[in-house]
Amino acid sequence: MDFPEQLPKEVRKASYPCDICQKSFSLKSSLINHKIVHRGEKPFQCDTCDKSFSRLQTLINHKHIHTGERPYGCDICSKSFTLKSHLEDHKHTHTGEKPYQCDICGKSFTAKRTLTAHSRIHTGEKAHNCDICDKSFTQKSDLEDHKRTHTGEEPYQCDICDKSFSRIQALVTHKHIHKREKSSKTYGKSLTVRSLLEDHKHIPTGEKPYQCDICGESFSAKRTLTGHRRKHTGEKAHKCDICGKSFSRTDHLITHKRIHTGERPYGCDIC
């Protein structure tokens, strides 16, 4: 008699149910590994940072963080990933497929983790807690940015002037000060950032393609939506390194800093 482990995959049945959550497995070994999660056991420990995991495969994936290894490569654009699931989600950006749908509002996403983060908007869940001040955030990236306000860490350094920043987007915006690229002109204004040009084009058409998923208000510029959402959260993530004043939006900080520098980067070719 053949045991389930010896049968071809196509004829195996979910023969081993978990008596705790009723999930079923085709292999007894899979059930045994699954039950470790319920018991809270984490027998697999990273020998680099001592973090522990309940599954061996999770430990293997975790170790890629330390080694920098990205074994899963996209055969379309050659971008690489540490996790196979991240590669699979990435491929949806090429196909346009959005298989993960919110069962509350119907919005769809290319990645499961993006849907998970989005769902917290509906539930109000803030799963990522600051262990210094107990402030909570819906997204892990927001928590990481926030924690730098406590540590003063500025890991993103400009390779032109060596100035450092706590957020990568702040560095990207800063670099445009050096570039001074005013190659895109439309409706009488010179703009240094391509995204600003695209958003600027929405002004005369009245188009507002960026909608707040909390209150439904729409905006012509993505950066305006980003700033608007902080009204809901109360977050002021952007701090002036000259006078210490804080702002909820990057563009407000940039505008504020011109008080110190006297900079006037945008010129109208009419007036």
PDB file of C-alpha atoms in Angstrom:
ATOM      1  CA  MET A   1       0.000   0.000   0.000  1.00  0.00           C
ATOM      2  CA  ASP A   2       1.326   3.424  -0.964  1.00  0.00           C
ATOM      3  CA  PHE A   3       1.572   6.086   1.717  1.00  0.00           C
ATOM      4  CA  PRO A   4       0.672   9.702   0.865  1.00  0.00           C
ATOM      5  CA  GLU A   5       4.359  10.647   0.833  1.00  0.00           C
ATOM      6  CA  GLN A   6       4.969   8.057  -1.920  1.00  0.00           C
ATOM      7  CA  LEU A   7       2.074   9.045  -4.168  1.00  0.00           C
ATOM      8  CA  PRO A   8       2.487  11.451  -7.089  1.00  0.00           C
ATOM      9  CA  LYS A   9       1.579  15.032  -6.203  1.00  0.00           C
ATOM     10  CA  GLU A  10      -1.417  15.060  -8.541  1.00  0.00           C
ATOM     11  CA  VAL A  11      -3.128  12.199  -6.681  1.00  0.00           C
ATOM     12  CA  ARG A  12      -2.207  13.117  -3.114  1.00  0.00           C
ATOM     13  CA  LYS A  13      -5.050  14.194  -0.847  1.00  0.00           C
ATOM     14  CA  ALA A  14      -4.994  16.473   2.185  1.00  0.00           C
ATOM     15  CA  SER A  15      -4.886  13.496   4.544  1.00  0.00           C
ATOM     16  CA  TYR A  16      -3.470  15.102   7.684  1.00  0.00           C
ATOM     17  CA  PRO A  17      -5.708  17.749   9.311  1.00  0.00           C
ATOM     18  CA  CYS A  18      -4.506  20.027  12.098  1.00  0.00           C
ATOM     19  CA  ASP A  19      -6.677  19.483  15.197  1.00  0.00           C
ATOM     20  CA  ILE A  20      -6.188  23.128  16.225  1.00  0.00           C
ATOM     21  CA  CYS A  21      -7.068  25.134  13.102  1.00  0.00           C
ATOM     22  CA  GLN A  22      -8.412  22.341  10.827  1.00  0.00           C
ATOM     23  CA  LYS A  23      -5.950  23.162   8.043  1.00  0.00           C
ATOM     24  CA  SER A  24      -5.040  19.976   6.143  1.00  0.00           C
ATOM     25  CA  PHE A  25      -1.776  18.739   4.650  1.00  0.00           C
ATOM     26  CA  SER A  26      -0.854  16.021   2.185  1.00  0.00           C
ATOM     27  CA  LEU A  27       2.322  15.139   4.102  1.00  0.00           C
ATOM     28  CA  LYS A  28       2.571  14.184   7.752  1.00  0.00           C
ATOM     29  CA  SER A  29       5.902  16.011   7.977  1.00  0.00           C
ATOM     30  CA  SER A  30       4.174  19.211   6.812  1.00  0.00           C
ATOM     31  CA  LEU A  31       1.592  18.852   9.574  1.00  0.00           C
ATOM     32  CA  ILE A  32       4.339  18.369  12.175  1.00  0.00           C
ATOM     33  CA  ASN A  33       6.131  21.507  10.976  1.00  0.00           C
ATOM     34  CA  HIS A  34       2.840  23.422  10.930  1.00  0.00           C
ATOM     35  CA  LYS A  35       2.044  22.568  14.564  1.00  0.00           C
ATOM     36  CA  ILE A  36       5.274  24.241  15.655  1.00  0.00           C
ATOM     37  CA  VAL A  37       3.594  27.561  14.807  1.00  0.00           C
ATOM     38  CA  HIS A  38       0.702  26.858  17.209  1.00  0.00           C
ATOM     39  CA  ARG A  39       3.057  25.875  20.012  1.00  0.00           C
ATOM     40  CA  GLY A  40       5.007  29.092  19.574  1.00  0.00           C
ATOM     41  CA  GLU A  41       8.257  27.192  19.146  1.00  0.00           C
ATOM     42  CA  LYS A  42      11.056  28.818  17.164  1.00  0.00           C
ATOM     43  CA  PRO A  43      13.762  26.161  16.923  1.00  0.00           C
ATOM     44  CA  PHE A  44      15.605  27.652  13.946  1.00  0.00           C
ATOM     45  CA  GLN A  45      18.003  30.406  15.023  1.00  0.00           C
ATOM     46  CA  CYS A  46      20.060  32.765  12.871  1.00  0.00           C
ATOM     47  CA  ASP A  47      23.743  32.498  13.796  1.00  0.00           C
ATOM     48  CA  THR A  48      24.349  36.097  12.736  1.00  0.00           C
ATOM     49  CA  CYS A  49      21.715  38.070  14.669  1.00  0.00           C
ATOM     50  CA  ASP A  50      20.217  35.350  16.933  1.00  0.00           C
ATOM     51  CA  LYS A  51      16.683  35.928  15.610  1.00  0.00           C
ATOM     52  CA  SER A  52      14.613  32.724  15.753  1.00  0.00           C
ATOM     53  CA  PHE A  53      11.987  31.246  13.436  1.00  0.00           C
ATOM     54  CA  SER A  54       9.404  28.467  13.522  1.00  0.00           C
ATOM     55  CA  ARG A  55      10.250  27.206  10.017  1.00  0.00           C
ATOM     56  CA  LEU A  56      13.604  26.319   8.444  1.00  0.00           C
ATOM     57  CA  GLN A  57      12.674  27.910   5.114  1.00  0.00           C
ATOM     58  CA  THR A  58      11.880  31.196   6.881  1.00  0.00           C
ATOM     59  CA  LEU A  59      15.363  31.134   8.445  1.00  0.00           C
ATOM     60  CA  ILE A  60      16.946  30.451   5.038  1.00  0.00           C
ATOM     61  CA  ASN A  61      15.054  33.392   3.535  1.00  0.00           C
ATOM     62  CA  HIS A  62      16.023  35.598   6.490  1.00  0.00           C
ATOM     63  CA  LYS A  63      19.739  34.874   6.079  1.00  0.00           C
ATOM     64  CA  HIS A  64      19.637  36.458   2.625  1.00  0.00           C
ATOM     65  CA  ILE A  65      19.308  39.797   4.440  1.00  0.00           C
ATOM     66  CA  HIS A  66      22.765  39.315   5.971  1.00  0.00           C
ATOM     67  CA  THR A  67      24.452  37.869   2.888  1.00  0.00           C
ATOM     68  CA  GLY A  68      22.842  40.272   0.419  1.00  0.00           C
ATOM     69  CA  GLU A  69      21.949  37.267  -1.719  1.00  0.00           C
ATOM     70  CA  ARG A  70      19.001  37.691  -4.090  1.00  0.00           C
ATOM     71  CA  PRO A  71      18.541  34.246  -5.624  1.00  0.00           C
ATOM     72  CA  TYR A  72      15.222  34.903  -7.354  1.00  0.00           C
ATOM     73  CA  GLY A  73      15.727  36.866 -10.582  1.00  0.00           C
ATOM     74  CA  CYS A  74      13.067  38.278 -12.892  1.00  0.00           C
ATOM     75  CA  ASP A  75      13.557  36.950 -16.428  1.00  0.00           C
ATOM     76  CA  ILE A  76      11.943  40.074 -17.884  1.00  0.00           C
ATOM     77  CA  CYS A  77      13.862  42.961 -16.296  1.00  0.00           C
ATOM     78  CA  SER A  78      16.641  41.110 -14.391  1.00  0.00           C
ATOM     79  CA  LYS A  79      15.600  42.590 -11.029  1.00  0.00           C
ATOM     80  CA  SER A  80      16.393  40.191  -8.155  1.00  0.00           C
ATOM     81  CA  PHE A  81      14.669  39.370  -4.866  1.00  0.00           C
ATOM     82  CA  THR A  82      15.454  37.595  -1.601  1.00  0.00           C
ATOM     83  CA  LEU A  83      12.051  35.868  -1.509  1.00  0.00           C
ATOM     84  CA  LYS A  84      10.347  33.843  -4.225  1.00  0.00           C
ATOM     85  CA  SER A  85       6.974  35.317  -3.251  1.00  0.00           C
ATOM     86  CA  HIS A  86       8.342  38.820  -3.827  1.00  0.00           C
ATOM     87  CA  LEU A  87       9.497  37.795  -7.312  1.00  0.00           C
ATOM     88  CA  GLU A  88       6.058  36.382  -8.100  1.00  0.00           C
ATOM     89  CA  ASP A  89       4.393  39.603  -6.955  1.00  0.00           C
ATOM     90  CA  HIS A  90       6.924  41.670  -8.932  1.00  0.00           C
ATOM     91  CA  LYS A  91       6.048  39.841 -12.148  1.00  0.00           C
ATOM     92  CA  HIS A  92       2.494  41.151 -11.806  1.00  0.00           C
ATOM     93  CA  THR A  93       3.879  44.641 -12.502  1.00  0.00           C
ATOM     94  CA  HIS A  94       4.910  43.429 -15.964  1.00  0.00           C
ATOM     95  CA  THR A  95       1.642  41.634 -16.723  1.00  0.00           C
ATOM     96  CA  GLY A  96      -0.596  44.266 -15.138  1.00  0.00           C
ATOM     97  CA  GLU A  97      -2.251  41.544 -13.082  1.00  0.00           C
ATOM     98  CA  LYS A  98      -3.683  42.546  -9.688  1.00  0.00           C
ATOM     99  CA  PRO A  99      -4.793  39.254  -8.105  1.00  0.00           C
ATOM    100  CA  TYR A 100      -5.116  40.494  -4.518  1.00  0.00           C
ATOM    101  CA  GLN A 101      -8.458  42.218  -3.946  1.00  0.00           C
ATOM    102  CA  CYS A 102      -9.682  44.001  -0.821  1.00  0.00           C
ATOM    103  CA  ASP A 103     -12.937  42.355   0.269  1.00  0.00           C
ATOM    104  CA  ILE A 104     -14.123  45.624   1.822  1.00  0.00           C
ATOM    105  CA  CYS A 105     -13.689  48.220  -0.937  1.00  0.00           C
ATOM    106  CA  GLY A 106     -12.816  46.033  -3.928  1.00  0.00           C
ATOM    107  CA  LYS A 107      -9.471  47.720  -4.647  1.00  0.00           C
ATOM    108  CA  SER A 108      -6.898  45.346  -6.191  1.00  0.00           C
ATOM    109  CA  PHE A 109      -3.134  45.064  -5.752  1.00  0.00           C
ATOM    110  CA  THR A 110      -0.181  43.325  -7.395  1.00  0.00           C
ATOM    111  CA  ALA A 111       1.336  42.176  -4.070  1.00  0.00           C
ATOM    112  CA  LYS A 112      -0.251  40.424  -1.104  1.00  0.00           C
ATOM    113  CA  ARG A 113       1.764  42.467   1.396  1.00  0.00           C
ATOM    114  CA  THR A 114       0.419  45.666  -0.192  1.00  0.00           C
ATOM    115  CA  LEU A 115      -3.135  44.388   0.288  1.00  0.00           C
ATOM    116  CA  THR A 116      -2.327  43.543   3.918  1.00  0.00           C
ATOM    117  CA  ALA A 117      -1.078  47.097   4.539  1.00  0.00           C
ATOM    118  CA  HIS A 118      -4.107  48.559   2.729  1.00  0.00           C
ATOM    119  CA  SER A 119      -6.549  46.472   4.802  1.00  0.00           C
ATOM    120  CA  ARG A 120      -5.293  48.167   7.961  1.00  0.00           C
ATOM    121  CA  ILE A 121      -6.781  51.429   6.683  1.00  0.00           C
ATOM    122  CA  HIS A 122     -10.227  49.854   6.992  1.00  0.00           C
ATOM    123  CA  THR A 123      -9.602  48.059  10.280  1.00  0.00           C
ATOM    124  CA  GLY A 124      -7.666  50.886  11.923  1.00  0.00           C
ATOM    125  CA  GLU A 125      -5.022  48.356  12.934  1.00  0.00           C
ATOM    126  CA  LYS A 126      -1.587  49.789  13.623  1.00  0.00           C
ATOM    127  CA  ALA A 127       0.505  46.659  13.864  1.00  0.00           C
ATOM    128  CA  HIS A 128       3.921  48.324  13.929  1.00  0.00           C
ATOM    129  CA  ASN A 129       4.739  49.832  17.334  1.00  0.00           C
ATOM    130  CA  CYS A 130       7.647  52.067  18.282  1.00  0.00           C
ATOM    131  CA  ASP A 131       9.390  50.502  21.284  1.00  0.00           C
ATOM    132  CA  ILE A 132      10.687  53.909  22.368  1.00  0.00           C
ATOM    133  CA  CYS A 133       7.567  56.103  22.498  1.00  0.00           C
ATOM    134  CA  ASP A 134       4.785  53.538  21.871  1.00  0.00           C
ATOM    135  CA  LYS A 135       3.521  55.381  18.788  1.00  0.00           C
ATOM    136  CA  SER A 136       1.931  52.964  16.303  1.00  0.00           C
ATOM    137  CA  PHE A 137       1.878  52.832  12.511  1.00  0.00           C
ATOM    138  CA  THR A 138      -0.051  50.902   9.886  1.00  0.00           C
ATOM    139  CA  GLN A 139       3.031  50.339   7.726  1.00  0.00           C
ATOM    140  CA  LYS A 140       6.468  49.036   8.706  1.00  0.00           C
ATOM    141  CA  SER A 141       8.249  51.587   6.498  1.00  0.00           C
ATOM    142  CA  ASP A 142       6.528  54.433   8.386  1.00  0.00           C
ATOM    143  CA  LEU A 143       7.733  52.962  11.690  1.00  0.00           C
ATOM    144  CA  GLU A 144      11.309  52.699  10.387  1.00  0.00           C
ATOM    145  CA  ASP A 145      11.234  56.341   9.267  1.00  0.00           C
ATOM    146  CA  HIS A 146       9.750  57.389  12.610  1.00  0.00           C
ATOM    147  CA  LYS A 147      12.364  55.576  14.714  1.00  0.00           C
ATOM    148  CA  ARG A 148      15.084  57.681  13.123  1.00  0.00           C
ATOM    149  CA  THR A 149      13.587  60.726  14.847  1.00  0.00           C
ATOM    150  CA  HIS A 150      14.676  59.077  18.113  1.00  0.00           C
ATOM    151  CA  THR A 151      18.061  57.767  17.013  1.00  0.00           C
ATOM    152  CA  GLY A 152      19.081  60.700  14.818  1.00  0.00           C
ATOM    153  CA  GLU A 153      20.264  58.159  12.250  1.00  0.00           C
ATOM    154  CA  GLU A 154      20.713  59.522   8.725  1.00  0.00           C
ATOM    155  CA  PRO A 155      21.774  56.543   6.592  1.00  0.00           C
ATOM    156  CA  TYR A 156      21.173  58.135   3.183  1.00  0.00           C
ATOM    157  CA  GLN A 157      24.134  60.291   2.135  1.00  0.00           C
ATOM    158  CA  CYS A 158      24.448  62.596  -0.860  1.00  0.00           C
ATOM    159  CA  ASP A 159      27.493  61.623  -2.930  1.00  0.00           C
ATOM    160  CA  ILE A 160      27.942  65.214  -4.080  1.00  0.00           C
ATOM    161  CA  CYS A 161      27.975  67.250  -0.857  1.00  0.00           C
ATOM    162  CA  ASP A 162      28.055  64.437   1.764  1.00  0.00           C
ATOM    163  CA  LYS A 163      24.878  65.728   3.443  1.00  0.00           C
ATOM    164  CA  SER A 164      22.897  62.912   5.096  1.00  0.00           C
ATOM    165  CA  PHE A 165      19.188  62.232   5.466  1.00  0.00           C
ATOM    166  CA  SER A 166      16.958  59.941   7.524  1.00  0.00           C
ATOM    167  CA  ARG A 167      14.670  59.095   4.569  1.00  0.00           C
ATOM    168  CA  ILE A 168      15.669  58.047   1.061  1.00  0.00           C
ATOM    169  CA  GLN A 169      12.990  60.237  -0.510  1.00  0.00           C
ATOM    170  CA  ALA A 170      14.500  63.268   1.215  1.00  0.00           C
ATOM    171  CA  LEU A 171      17.858  62.403  -0.395  1.00  0.00           C
ATOM    172  CA  VAL A 172      16.257  62.017  -3.824  1.00  0.00           C
ATOM    173  CA  THR A 173      14.565  65.409  -3.489  1.00  0.00           C
ATOM    174  CA  HIS A 174      17.803  66.992  -2.233  1.00  0.00           C
ATOM    175  CA  LYS A 175      19.789  65.773  -5.233  1.00  0.00           C
ATOM    176  CA  HIS A 176      17.586  67.798  -7.555  1.00  0.00           C
ATOM    177  CA  ILE A 177      19.051  70.919  -5.936  1.00  0.00           C
ATOM    178  CA  HIS A 178      22.436  69.925  -7.383  1.00  0.00           C
ATOM    179  CA  LYS A 179      21.137  68.877 -10.773  1.00  0.00           C
ATOM    180  CA  ARG A 180      19.144  72.031 -11.489  1.00  0.00           C
ATOM    181  CA  GLU A 181      17.611  70.283 -14.453  1.00  0.00           C
ATOM    182  CA  LYS A 182      15.088  72.601 -16.034  1.00  0.00           C
ATOM    183  CA  SER A 183      14.603  70.619 -19.207  1.00  0.00           C
ATOM    184  CA  SER A 184      10.843  70.182 -19.005  1.00  0.00           C
ATOM    185  CA  LYS A 185       8.756  73.298 -19.647  1.00  0.00           C
ATOM    186  CA  THR A 186       4.987  73.503 -19.860  1.00  0.00           C
ATOM    187  CA  TYR A 187       2.342  76.112 -19.199  1.00  0.00           C
ATOM    188  CA  GLY A 188       5.027  78.719 -18.547  1.00  0.00           C
ATOM    189  CA  LYS A 189       6.813  77.000 -15.689  1.00  0.00           C
ATOM    190  CA  SER A 190      10.189  75.268 -15.423  1.00  0.00           C
ATOM    191  CA  LEU A 191      10.249  72.130 -13.276  1.00  0.00           C
ATOM    192  CA  THR A 192      13.235  70.091 -12.083  1.00  0.00           C
ATOM    193  CA  VAL A 193      11.413  66.858 -11.207  1.00  0.00           C
ATOM    194  CA  ARG A 194       9.673  64.756 -13.866  1.00  0.00           C
ATOM    195  CA  SER A 195       6.894  63.726 -11.489  1.00  0.00           C
ATOM    196  CA  LEU A 196       6.214  67.408 -10.770  1.00  0.00           C
ATOM    197  CA  LEU A 197       5.814  68.036 -14.488  1.00  0.00           C
ATOM    198  CA  GLU A 198       3.329  65.187 -14.863  1.00  0.00           C
ATOM    199  CA  ASP A 199       1.313  66.421 -11.877  1.00  0.00           C
ATOM    200  CA  HIS A 200       1.501  70.009 -13.156  1.00  0.00           C
ATOM    201  CA  LYS A 201      -0.188  68.918 -16.396  1.00  0.00           C
ATOM    202  CA  HIS A 202      -3.303  67.979 -14.400  1.00  0.00           C
ATOM    203  CA  ILE A 203      -3.857  71.611 -13.323  1.00  0.00           C
ATOM    204  CA  PRO A 204      -5.293  73.037 -16.579  1.00  0.00           C
ATOM    205  CA  THR A 205      -7.298  69.863 -17.301  1.00  0.00           C
ATOM    206  CA  GLY A 206      -8.840  69.713 -13.825  1.00  0.00           C
ATOM    207  CA  GLU A 207      -7.943  66.026 -13.581  1.00  0.00           C
ATOM    208  CA  LYS A 208      -7.519  64.668 -10.039  1.00  0.00           C
ATOM    209  CA  PRO A 209      -6.337  61.052 -10.382  1.00  0.00           C
ATOM    210  CA  TYR A 210      -5.010  60.617  -6.829  1.00  0.00           C
ATOM    211  CA  GLN A 211      -7.739  59.712  -4.307  1.00  0.00           C
ATOM    212  CA  CYS A 212      -7.415  59.406  -0.534  1.00  0.00           C
ATOM    213  CA  ASP A 213      -8.507  55.898   0.450  1.00  0.00           C
ATOM    214  CA  ILE A 214      -9.544  57.147   3.894  1.00  0.00           C
ATOM    215  CA  CYS A 215     -11.875  60.090   3.162  1.00  0.00           C
ATOM    216  CA  GLY A 216     -12.238  59.934  -0.630  1.00  0.00           C
ATOM    217  CA  GLU A 217     -10.861  63.423  -1.391  1.00  0.00           C
ATOM    218  CA  SER A 218      -9.026  63.638  -4.740  1.00  0.00           C
ATOM    219  CA  PHE A 219      -5.905  65.536  -5.798  1.00  0.00           C
ATOM    220  CA  SER A 220      -4.095  66.447  -9.004  1.00  0.00           C
ATOM    221  CA  ALA A 221      -0.653  65.628  -7.526  1.00  0.00           C
ATOM    222  CA  LYS A 222       0.509  62.454  -5.804  1.00  0.00           C
ATOM    223  CA  ARG A 223       2.686  64.412  -3.363  1.00  0.00           C
ATOM    224  CA  THR A 224      -0.385  66.426  -2.313  1.00  0.00           C
ATOM    225  CA  LEU A 225      -2.221  63.188  -1.512  1.00  0.00           C
ATOM    226  CA  THR A 226       0.770  61.936   0.508  1.00  0.00           C
ATOM    227  CA  GLY A 227       0.794  65.151   2.534  1.00  0.00           C
ATOM    228  CA  HIS A 228      -2.978  65.083   2.929  1.00  0.00           C
ATOM    229  CA  ARG A 229      -2.949  61.569   4.413  1.00  0.00           C
ATOM    230  CA  ARG A 230      -0.755  62.807   7.259  1.00  0.00           C
ATOM    231  CA  LYS A 231      -3.672  64.996   8.350  1.00  0.00           C
ATOM    232  CA  HIS A 232      -5.407  61.744   9.233  1.00  0.00           C
ATOM    233  CA  THR A 233      -2.389  60.267  11.032  1.00  0.00           C
ATOM    234  CA  GLY A 234      -1.053  63.487  12.591  1.00  0.00           C
ATOM    235  CA  GLU A 235       2.464  62.493  11.590  1.00  0.00           C
ATOM    236  CA  LYS A 236       5.110  65.200  11.080  1.00  0.00           C
ATOM    237  CA  ALA A 237       7.946  63.147   9.667  1.00  0.00           C
ATOM    238  CA  HIS A 238       9.979  65.889   8.013  1.00  0.00           C
ATOM    239  CA  LYS A 239      12.241  67.912  10.318  1.00  0.00           C
ATOM    240  CA  CYS A 240      14.317  70.957   9.406  1.00  0.00           C
ATOM    241  CA  ASP A 241      17.948  70.251  10.313  1.00  0.00           C
ATOM    242  CA  ILE A 242      18.645  73.969  10.675  1.00  0.00           C
ATOM    243  CA  CYS A 243      15.960  75.181  13.110  1.00  0.00           C
ATOM    244  CA  GLY A 244      14.305  71.917  14.171  1.00  0.00           C
ATOM    245  CA  LYS A 245      10.789  72.768  12.961  1.00  0.00           C
ATOM    246  CA  SER A 246       8.764  69.733  11.790  1.00  0.00           C
ATOM    247  CA  PHE A 247       6.332  69.315   8.909  1.00  0.00           C
ATOM    248  CA  SER A 248       3.854  66.674   7.761  1.00  0.00           C
ATOM    249  CA  ARG A 249       4.818  67.049   4.092  1.00  0.00           C
ATOM    250  CA  THR A 250       8.176  66.947   2.300  1.00  0.00           C
ATOM    251  CA  ASP A 251       7.311  69.863   0.031  1.00  0.00           C
ATOM    252  CA  HIS A 252       6.429  72.017   3.050  1.00  0.00           C
ATOM    253  CA  LEU A 253       9.862  71.302   4.549  1.00  0.00           C
ATOM    254  CA  ILE A 254      11.582  72.042   1.223  1.00  0.00           C
ATOM    255  CA  THR A 255       9.688  75.336   0.916  1.00  0.00           C
ATOM    256  CA  HIS A 256      10.481  76.181   4.544  1.00  0.00           C
ATOM    257  CA  LYS A 257      14.221  75.570   4.117  1.00  0.00           C
ATOM    258  CA  ARG A 258      14.343  78.205   1.381  1.00  0.00           C
ATOM    259  CA  ILE A 259      13.762  80.742   4.163  1.00  0.00           C
ATOM    260  CA  HIS A 260      17.219  79.769   5.412  1.00  0.00           C
ATOM    261  CA  THR A 261      18.908  79.434   2.003  1.00  0.00           C
ATOM    262  CA  GLY A 262      17.143  82.202   0.049  1.00  0.00           C
ATOM    263  CA  GLU A 263      16.741  79.778  -2.855  1.00  0.00           C
ATOM    264  CA  ARG A 264      14.102  80.461  -5.562  1.00  0.00           C
ATOM    265  CA  PRO A 265      14.342  77.491  -7.955  1.00  0.00           C
ATOM    266  CA  TYR A 266      11.198  77.860 -10.056  1.00  0.00           C
ATOM    267  CA  GLY A 267      11.114  80.567 -12.704  1.00  0.00           C
ATOM    268  CA  CYS A 268       8.138  81.685 -14.814  1.00  0.00           C
ATOM    269  CA  ASP A 269       9.242  82.640 -18.347  1.00  0.00           C
ATOM    270  CA  ILE A 270       6.302  85.051 -18.714  1.00  0.00           C
ATOM    271  CA  CYS A 271       6.433  87.218 -15.583  1.00  0.00           C
TER     272      CYS A 271
END
